[in-house]
PDB file of C-alpha atoms in Angstrom:
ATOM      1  CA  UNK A1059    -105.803 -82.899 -53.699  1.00 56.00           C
ATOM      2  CA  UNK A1060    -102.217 -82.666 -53.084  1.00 53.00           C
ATOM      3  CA  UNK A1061    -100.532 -82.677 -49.175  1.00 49.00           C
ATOM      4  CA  UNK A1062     -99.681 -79.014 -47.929  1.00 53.00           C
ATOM      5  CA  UNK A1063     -96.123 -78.982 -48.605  1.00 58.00           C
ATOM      6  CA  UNK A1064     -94.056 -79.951 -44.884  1.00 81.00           C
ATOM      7  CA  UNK A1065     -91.026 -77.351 -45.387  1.00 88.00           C
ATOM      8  CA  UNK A1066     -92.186 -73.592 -45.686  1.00 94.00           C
ATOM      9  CA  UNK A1067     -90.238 -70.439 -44.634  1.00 96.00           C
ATOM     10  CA  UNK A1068     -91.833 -68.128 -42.086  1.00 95.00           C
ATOM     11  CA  UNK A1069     -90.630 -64.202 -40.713  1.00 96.00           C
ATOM     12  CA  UNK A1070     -91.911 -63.229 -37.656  1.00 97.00           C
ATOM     13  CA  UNK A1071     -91.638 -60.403 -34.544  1.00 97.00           C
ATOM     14  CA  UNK A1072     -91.681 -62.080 -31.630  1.00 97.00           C
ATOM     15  CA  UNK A1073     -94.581 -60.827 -30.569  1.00 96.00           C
ATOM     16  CA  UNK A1074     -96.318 -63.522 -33.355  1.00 97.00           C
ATOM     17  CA  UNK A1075     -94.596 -66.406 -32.141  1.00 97.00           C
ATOM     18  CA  UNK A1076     -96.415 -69.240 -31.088  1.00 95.00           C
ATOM     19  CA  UNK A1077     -94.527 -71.207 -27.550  1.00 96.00           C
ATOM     20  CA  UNK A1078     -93.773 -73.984 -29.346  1.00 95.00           C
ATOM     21  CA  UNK A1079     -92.189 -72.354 -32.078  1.00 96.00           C
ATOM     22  CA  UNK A1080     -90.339 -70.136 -29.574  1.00 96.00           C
ATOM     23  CA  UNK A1081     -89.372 -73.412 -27.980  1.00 96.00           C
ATOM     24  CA  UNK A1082     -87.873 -75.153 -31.458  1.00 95.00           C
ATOM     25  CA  UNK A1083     -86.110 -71.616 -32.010  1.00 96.00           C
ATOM     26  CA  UNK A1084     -84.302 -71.625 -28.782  1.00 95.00           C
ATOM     27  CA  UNK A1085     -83.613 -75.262 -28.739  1.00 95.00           C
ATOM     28  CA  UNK A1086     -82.032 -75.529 -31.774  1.00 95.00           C
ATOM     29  CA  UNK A1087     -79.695 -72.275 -31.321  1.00 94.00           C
ATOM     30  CA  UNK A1088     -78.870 -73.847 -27.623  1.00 92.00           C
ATOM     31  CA  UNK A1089     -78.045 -77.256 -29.184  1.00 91.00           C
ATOM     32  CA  UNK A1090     -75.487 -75.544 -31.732  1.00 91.00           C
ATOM     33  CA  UNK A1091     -74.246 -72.814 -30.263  1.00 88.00           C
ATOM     34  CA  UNK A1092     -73.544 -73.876 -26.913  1.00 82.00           C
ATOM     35  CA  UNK A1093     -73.447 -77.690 -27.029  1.00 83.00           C
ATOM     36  CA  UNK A1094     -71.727 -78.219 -30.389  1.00 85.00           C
ATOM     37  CA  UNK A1095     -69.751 -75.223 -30.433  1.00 86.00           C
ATOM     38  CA  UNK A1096     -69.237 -75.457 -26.671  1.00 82.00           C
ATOM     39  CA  UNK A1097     -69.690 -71.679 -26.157  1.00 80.00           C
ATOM     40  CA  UNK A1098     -71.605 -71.088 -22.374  1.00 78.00           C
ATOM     41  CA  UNK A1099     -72.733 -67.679 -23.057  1.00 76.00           C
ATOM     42  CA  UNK A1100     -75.766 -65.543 -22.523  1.00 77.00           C
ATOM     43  CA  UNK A1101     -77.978 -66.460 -25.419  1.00 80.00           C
ATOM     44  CA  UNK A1102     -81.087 -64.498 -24.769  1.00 85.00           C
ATOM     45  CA  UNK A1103     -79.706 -60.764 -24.814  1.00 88.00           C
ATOM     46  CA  UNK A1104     -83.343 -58.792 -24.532  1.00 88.00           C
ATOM     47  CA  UNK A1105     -82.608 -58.343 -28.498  1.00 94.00           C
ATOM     48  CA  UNK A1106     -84.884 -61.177 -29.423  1.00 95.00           C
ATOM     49  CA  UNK A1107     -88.566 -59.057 -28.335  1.00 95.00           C
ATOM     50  CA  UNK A1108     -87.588 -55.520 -29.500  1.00 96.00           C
ATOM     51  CA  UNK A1109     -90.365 -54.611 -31.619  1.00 95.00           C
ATOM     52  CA  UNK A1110     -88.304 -53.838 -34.780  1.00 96.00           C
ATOM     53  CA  UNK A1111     -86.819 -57.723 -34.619  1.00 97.00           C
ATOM     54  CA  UNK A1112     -87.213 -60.020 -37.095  1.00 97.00           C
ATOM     55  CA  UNK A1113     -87.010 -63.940 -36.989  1.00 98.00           C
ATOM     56  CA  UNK A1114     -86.856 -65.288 -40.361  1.00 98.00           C
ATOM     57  CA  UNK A1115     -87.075 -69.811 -40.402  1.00 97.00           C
ATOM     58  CA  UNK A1116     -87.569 -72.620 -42.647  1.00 97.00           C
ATOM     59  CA  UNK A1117     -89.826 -75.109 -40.635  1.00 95.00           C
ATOM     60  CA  UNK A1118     -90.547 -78.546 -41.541  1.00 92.00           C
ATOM     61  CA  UNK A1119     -92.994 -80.251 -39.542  1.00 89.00           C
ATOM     62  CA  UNK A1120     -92.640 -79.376 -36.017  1.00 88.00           C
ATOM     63  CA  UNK A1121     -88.601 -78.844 -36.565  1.00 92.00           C
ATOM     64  CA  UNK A1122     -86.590 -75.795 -37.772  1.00 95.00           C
ATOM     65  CA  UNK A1123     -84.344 -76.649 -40.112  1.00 96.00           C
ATOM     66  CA  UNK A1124     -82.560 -72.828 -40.294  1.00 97.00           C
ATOM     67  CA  UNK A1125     -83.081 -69.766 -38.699  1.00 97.00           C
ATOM     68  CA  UNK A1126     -81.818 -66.074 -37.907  1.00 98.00           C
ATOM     69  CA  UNK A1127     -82.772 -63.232 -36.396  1.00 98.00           C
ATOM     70  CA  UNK A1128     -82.514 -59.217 -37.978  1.00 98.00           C
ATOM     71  CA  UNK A1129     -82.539 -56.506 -35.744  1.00 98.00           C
ATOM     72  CA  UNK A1130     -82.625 -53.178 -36.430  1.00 97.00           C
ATOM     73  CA  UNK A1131     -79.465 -50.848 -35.424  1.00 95.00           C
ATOM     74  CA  UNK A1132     -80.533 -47.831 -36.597  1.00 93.00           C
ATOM     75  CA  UNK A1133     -78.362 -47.128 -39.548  1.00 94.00           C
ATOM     76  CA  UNK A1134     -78.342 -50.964 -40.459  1.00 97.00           C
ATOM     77  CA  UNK A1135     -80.033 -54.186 -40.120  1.00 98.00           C
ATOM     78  CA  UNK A1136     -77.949 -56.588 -38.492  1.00 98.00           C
ATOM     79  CA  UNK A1137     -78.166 -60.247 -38.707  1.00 98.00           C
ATOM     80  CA  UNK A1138     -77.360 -62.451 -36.055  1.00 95.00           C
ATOM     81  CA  UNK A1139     -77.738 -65.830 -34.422  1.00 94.00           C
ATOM     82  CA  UNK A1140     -77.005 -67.561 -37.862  1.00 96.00           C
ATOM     83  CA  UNK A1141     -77.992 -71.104 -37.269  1.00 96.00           C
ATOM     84  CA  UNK A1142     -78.332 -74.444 -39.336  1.00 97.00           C
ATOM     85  CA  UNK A1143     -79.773 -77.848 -38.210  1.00 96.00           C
ATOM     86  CA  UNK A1144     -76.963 -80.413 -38.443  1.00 95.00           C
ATOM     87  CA  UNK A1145     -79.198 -82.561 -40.561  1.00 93.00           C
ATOM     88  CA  UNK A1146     -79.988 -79.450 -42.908  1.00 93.00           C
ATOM     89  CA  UNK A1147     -76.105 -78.457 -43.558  1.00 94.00           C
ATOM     90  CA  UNK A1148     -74.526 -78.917 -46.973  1.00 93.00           C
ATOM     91  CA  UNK A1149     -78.221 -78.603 -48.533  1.00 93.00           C
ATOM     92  CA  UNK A1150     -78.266 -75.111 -49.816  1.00 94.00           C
ATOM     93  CA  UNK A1151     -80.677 -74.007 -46.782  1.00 96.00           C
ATOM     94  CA  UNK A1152     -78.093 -71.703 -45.730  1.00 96.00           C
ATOM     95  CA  UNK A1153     -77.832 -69.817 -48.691  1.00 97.00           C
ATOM     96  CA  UNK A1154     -81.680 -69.832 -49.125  1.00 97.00           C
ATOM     97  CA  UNK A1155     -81.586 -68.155 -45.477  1.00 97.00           C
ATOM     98  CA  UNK A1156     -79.656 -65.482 -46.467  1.00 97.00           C
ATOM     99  CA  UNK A1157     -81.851 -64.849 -49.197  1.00 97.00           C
ATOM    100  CA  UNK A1158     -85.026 -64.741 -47.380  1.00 97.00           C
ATOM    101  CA  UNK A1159     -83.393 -62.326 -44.866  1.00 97.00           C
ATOM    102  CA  UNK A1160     -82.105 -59.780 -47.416  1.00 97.00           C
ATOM    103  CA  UNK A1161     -85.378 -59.824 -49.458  1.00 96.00           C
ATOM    104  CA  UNK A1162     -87.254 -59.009 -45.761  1.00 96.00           C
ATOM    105  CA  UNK A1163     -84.793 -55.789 -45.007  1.00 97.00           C
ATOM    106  CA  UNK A1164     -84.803 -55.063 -48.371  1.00 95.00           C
ATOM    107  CA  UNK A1165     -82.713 -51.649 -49.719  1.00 95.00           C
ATOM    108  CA  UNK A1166     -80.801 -51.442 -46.314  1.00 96.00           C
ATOM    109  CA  UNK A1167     -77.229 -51.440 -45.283  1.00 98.00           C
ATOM    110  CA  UNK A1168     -76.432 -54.692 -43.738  1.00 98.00           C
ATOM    111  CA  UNK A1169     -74.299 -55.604 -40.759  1.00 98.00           C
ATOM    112  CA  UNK A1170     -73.115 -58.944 -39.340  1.00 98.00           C
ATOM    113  CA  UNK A1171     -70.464 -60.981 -36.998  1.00 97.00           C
ATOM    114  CA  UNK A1172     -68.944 -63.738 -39.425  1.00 97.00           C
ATOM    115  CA  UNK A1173     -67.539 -66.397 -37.800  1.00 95.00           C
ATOM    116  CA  UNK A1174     -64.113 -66.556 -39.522  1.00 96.00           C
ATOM    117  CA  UNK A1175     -64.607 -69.327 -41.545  1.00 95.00           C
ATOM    118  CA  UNK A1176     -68.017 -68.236 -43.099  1.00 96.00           C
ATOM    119  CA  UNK A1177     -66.442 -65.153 -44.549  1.00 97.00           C
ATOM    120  CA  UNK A1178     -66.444 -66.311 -48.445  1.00 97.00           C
ATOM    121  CA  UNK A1179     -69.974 -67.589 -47.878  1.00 97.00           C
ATOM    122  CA  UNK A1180     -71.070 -64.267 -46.831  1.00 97.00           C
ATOM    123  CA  UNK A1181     -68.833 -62.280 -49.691  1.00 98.00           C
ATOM    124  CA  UNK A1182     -71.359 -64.242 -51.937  1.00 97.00           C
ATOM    125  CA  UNK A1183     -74.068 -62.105 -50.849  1.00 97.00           C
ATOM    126  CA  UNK A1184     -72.026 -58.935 -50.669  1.00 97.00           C
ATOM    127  CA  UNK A1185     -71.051 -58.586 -47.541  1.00 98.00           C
ATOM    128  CA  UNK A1186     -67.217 -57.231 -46.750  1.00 98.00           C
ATOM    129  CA  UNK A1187     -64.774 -57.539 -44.490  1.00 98.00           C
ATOM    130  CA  UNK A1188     -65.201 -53.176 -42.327  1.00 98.00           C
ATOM    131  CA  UNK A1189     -62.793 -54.547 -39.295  1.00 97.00           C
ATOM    132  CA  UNK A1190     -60.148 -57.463 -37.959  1.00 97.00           C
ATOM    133  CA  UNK A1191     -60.597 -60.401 -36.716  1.00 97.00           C
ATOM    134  CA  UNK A1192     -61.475 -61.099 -32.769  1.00 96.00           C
ATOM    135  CA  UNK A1193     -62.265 -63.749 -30.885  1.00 94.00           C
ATOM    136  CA  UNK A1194     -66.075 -64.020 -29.266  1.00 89.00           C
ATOM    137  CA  UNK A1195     -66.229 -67.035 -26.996  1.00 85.00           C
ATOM    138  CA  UNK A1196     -63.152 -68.499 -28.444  1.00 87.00           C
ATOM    139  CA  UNK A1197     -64.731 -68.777 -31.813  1.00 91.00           C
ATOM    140  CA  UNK A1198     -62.954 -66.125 -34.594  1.00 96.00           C
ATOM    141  CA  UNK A1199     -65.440 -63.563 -36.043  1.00 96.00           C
ATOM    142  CA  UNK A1200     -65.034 -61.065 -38.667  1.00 98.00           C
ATOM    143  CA  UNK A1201     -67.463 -58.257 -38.654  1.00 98.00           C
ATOM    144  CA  UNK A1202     -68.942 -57.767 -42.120  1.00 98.00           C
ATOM    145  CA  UNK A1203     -71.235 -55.288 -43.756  1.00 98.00           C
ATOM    146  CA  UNK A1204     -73.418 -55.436 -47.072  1.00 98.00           C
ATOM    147  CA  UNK A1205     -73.931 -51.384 -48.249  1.00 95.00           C
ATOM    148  CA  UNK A1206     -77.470 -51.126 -49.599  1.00 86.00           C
TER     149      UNK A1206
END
């Protein structure tokens, strides 16, 4: 008998999430977005529990290595709160990410925020530059969008 593997990717509405996975979720987009990127800003939006909304993670164990969140903008998915573990970075899980997202929306026009520097990761996936660059909490974004 083999061990059930410890790292496995999961989509979910919010709806289906257990507390403690809520819990990981939020801790790990609080510990990176606000403490390490030192942005105080309003995390939880309301977007999260819209019924369309998507959460899309790769777990292992009791931690979440990755994670993002699609919501659905009528016209376009949009994906959002982009966030890898510190330990996980450099490993490919990003990439993987991405790919689990776009296989959930499928044959949909894409949207997204870049931060500046990400832009050539997300090109790589077929997303492209639709606006200029702004500041959002004193980080540089780009916004982006991937036509179906």
């Amino acid at each position: 008998m083999h061990p059930e593997p410890r790292t496995q990717w999961h989509a979910a509405a919010f709806r289906d999430l257990d507390a403690a996975t809520l819990y990981a979720i939020l801790r790990l987009r609080a510990d990176v977005f606000v403490v390490e990127q030192k942005c105080a800003y309003g995390d939880l939006d309301g977007r999260d529990t819209e019924p369309q909304a998507r959460h899309v993670w790769l777990a292992d164990g009791d931690d979440i290595r990755a994670y993002l969140r699609i919501l659905d903008d009528g016209e376009a998915a949009r994906i959002g709160r982009v966030v890898v573990a510190p330990a996980a970075r450099g490993t490919g899980v990003a990439g993987e990410l991405m790919t689990q997202a776009l296989t959930a929306i499928g044959d949909r026009t894409v949207v997204l925020e870049a931060q500046a520097h990400l832009v050539g990761f997300y090109a790589k996936f077929g997303f492209q530059q639709i606006g200029p660059e702004y500041l959002e909490d004193g980080i540089p974004h780009i916004p982006m969008r991937r036509e179906r």
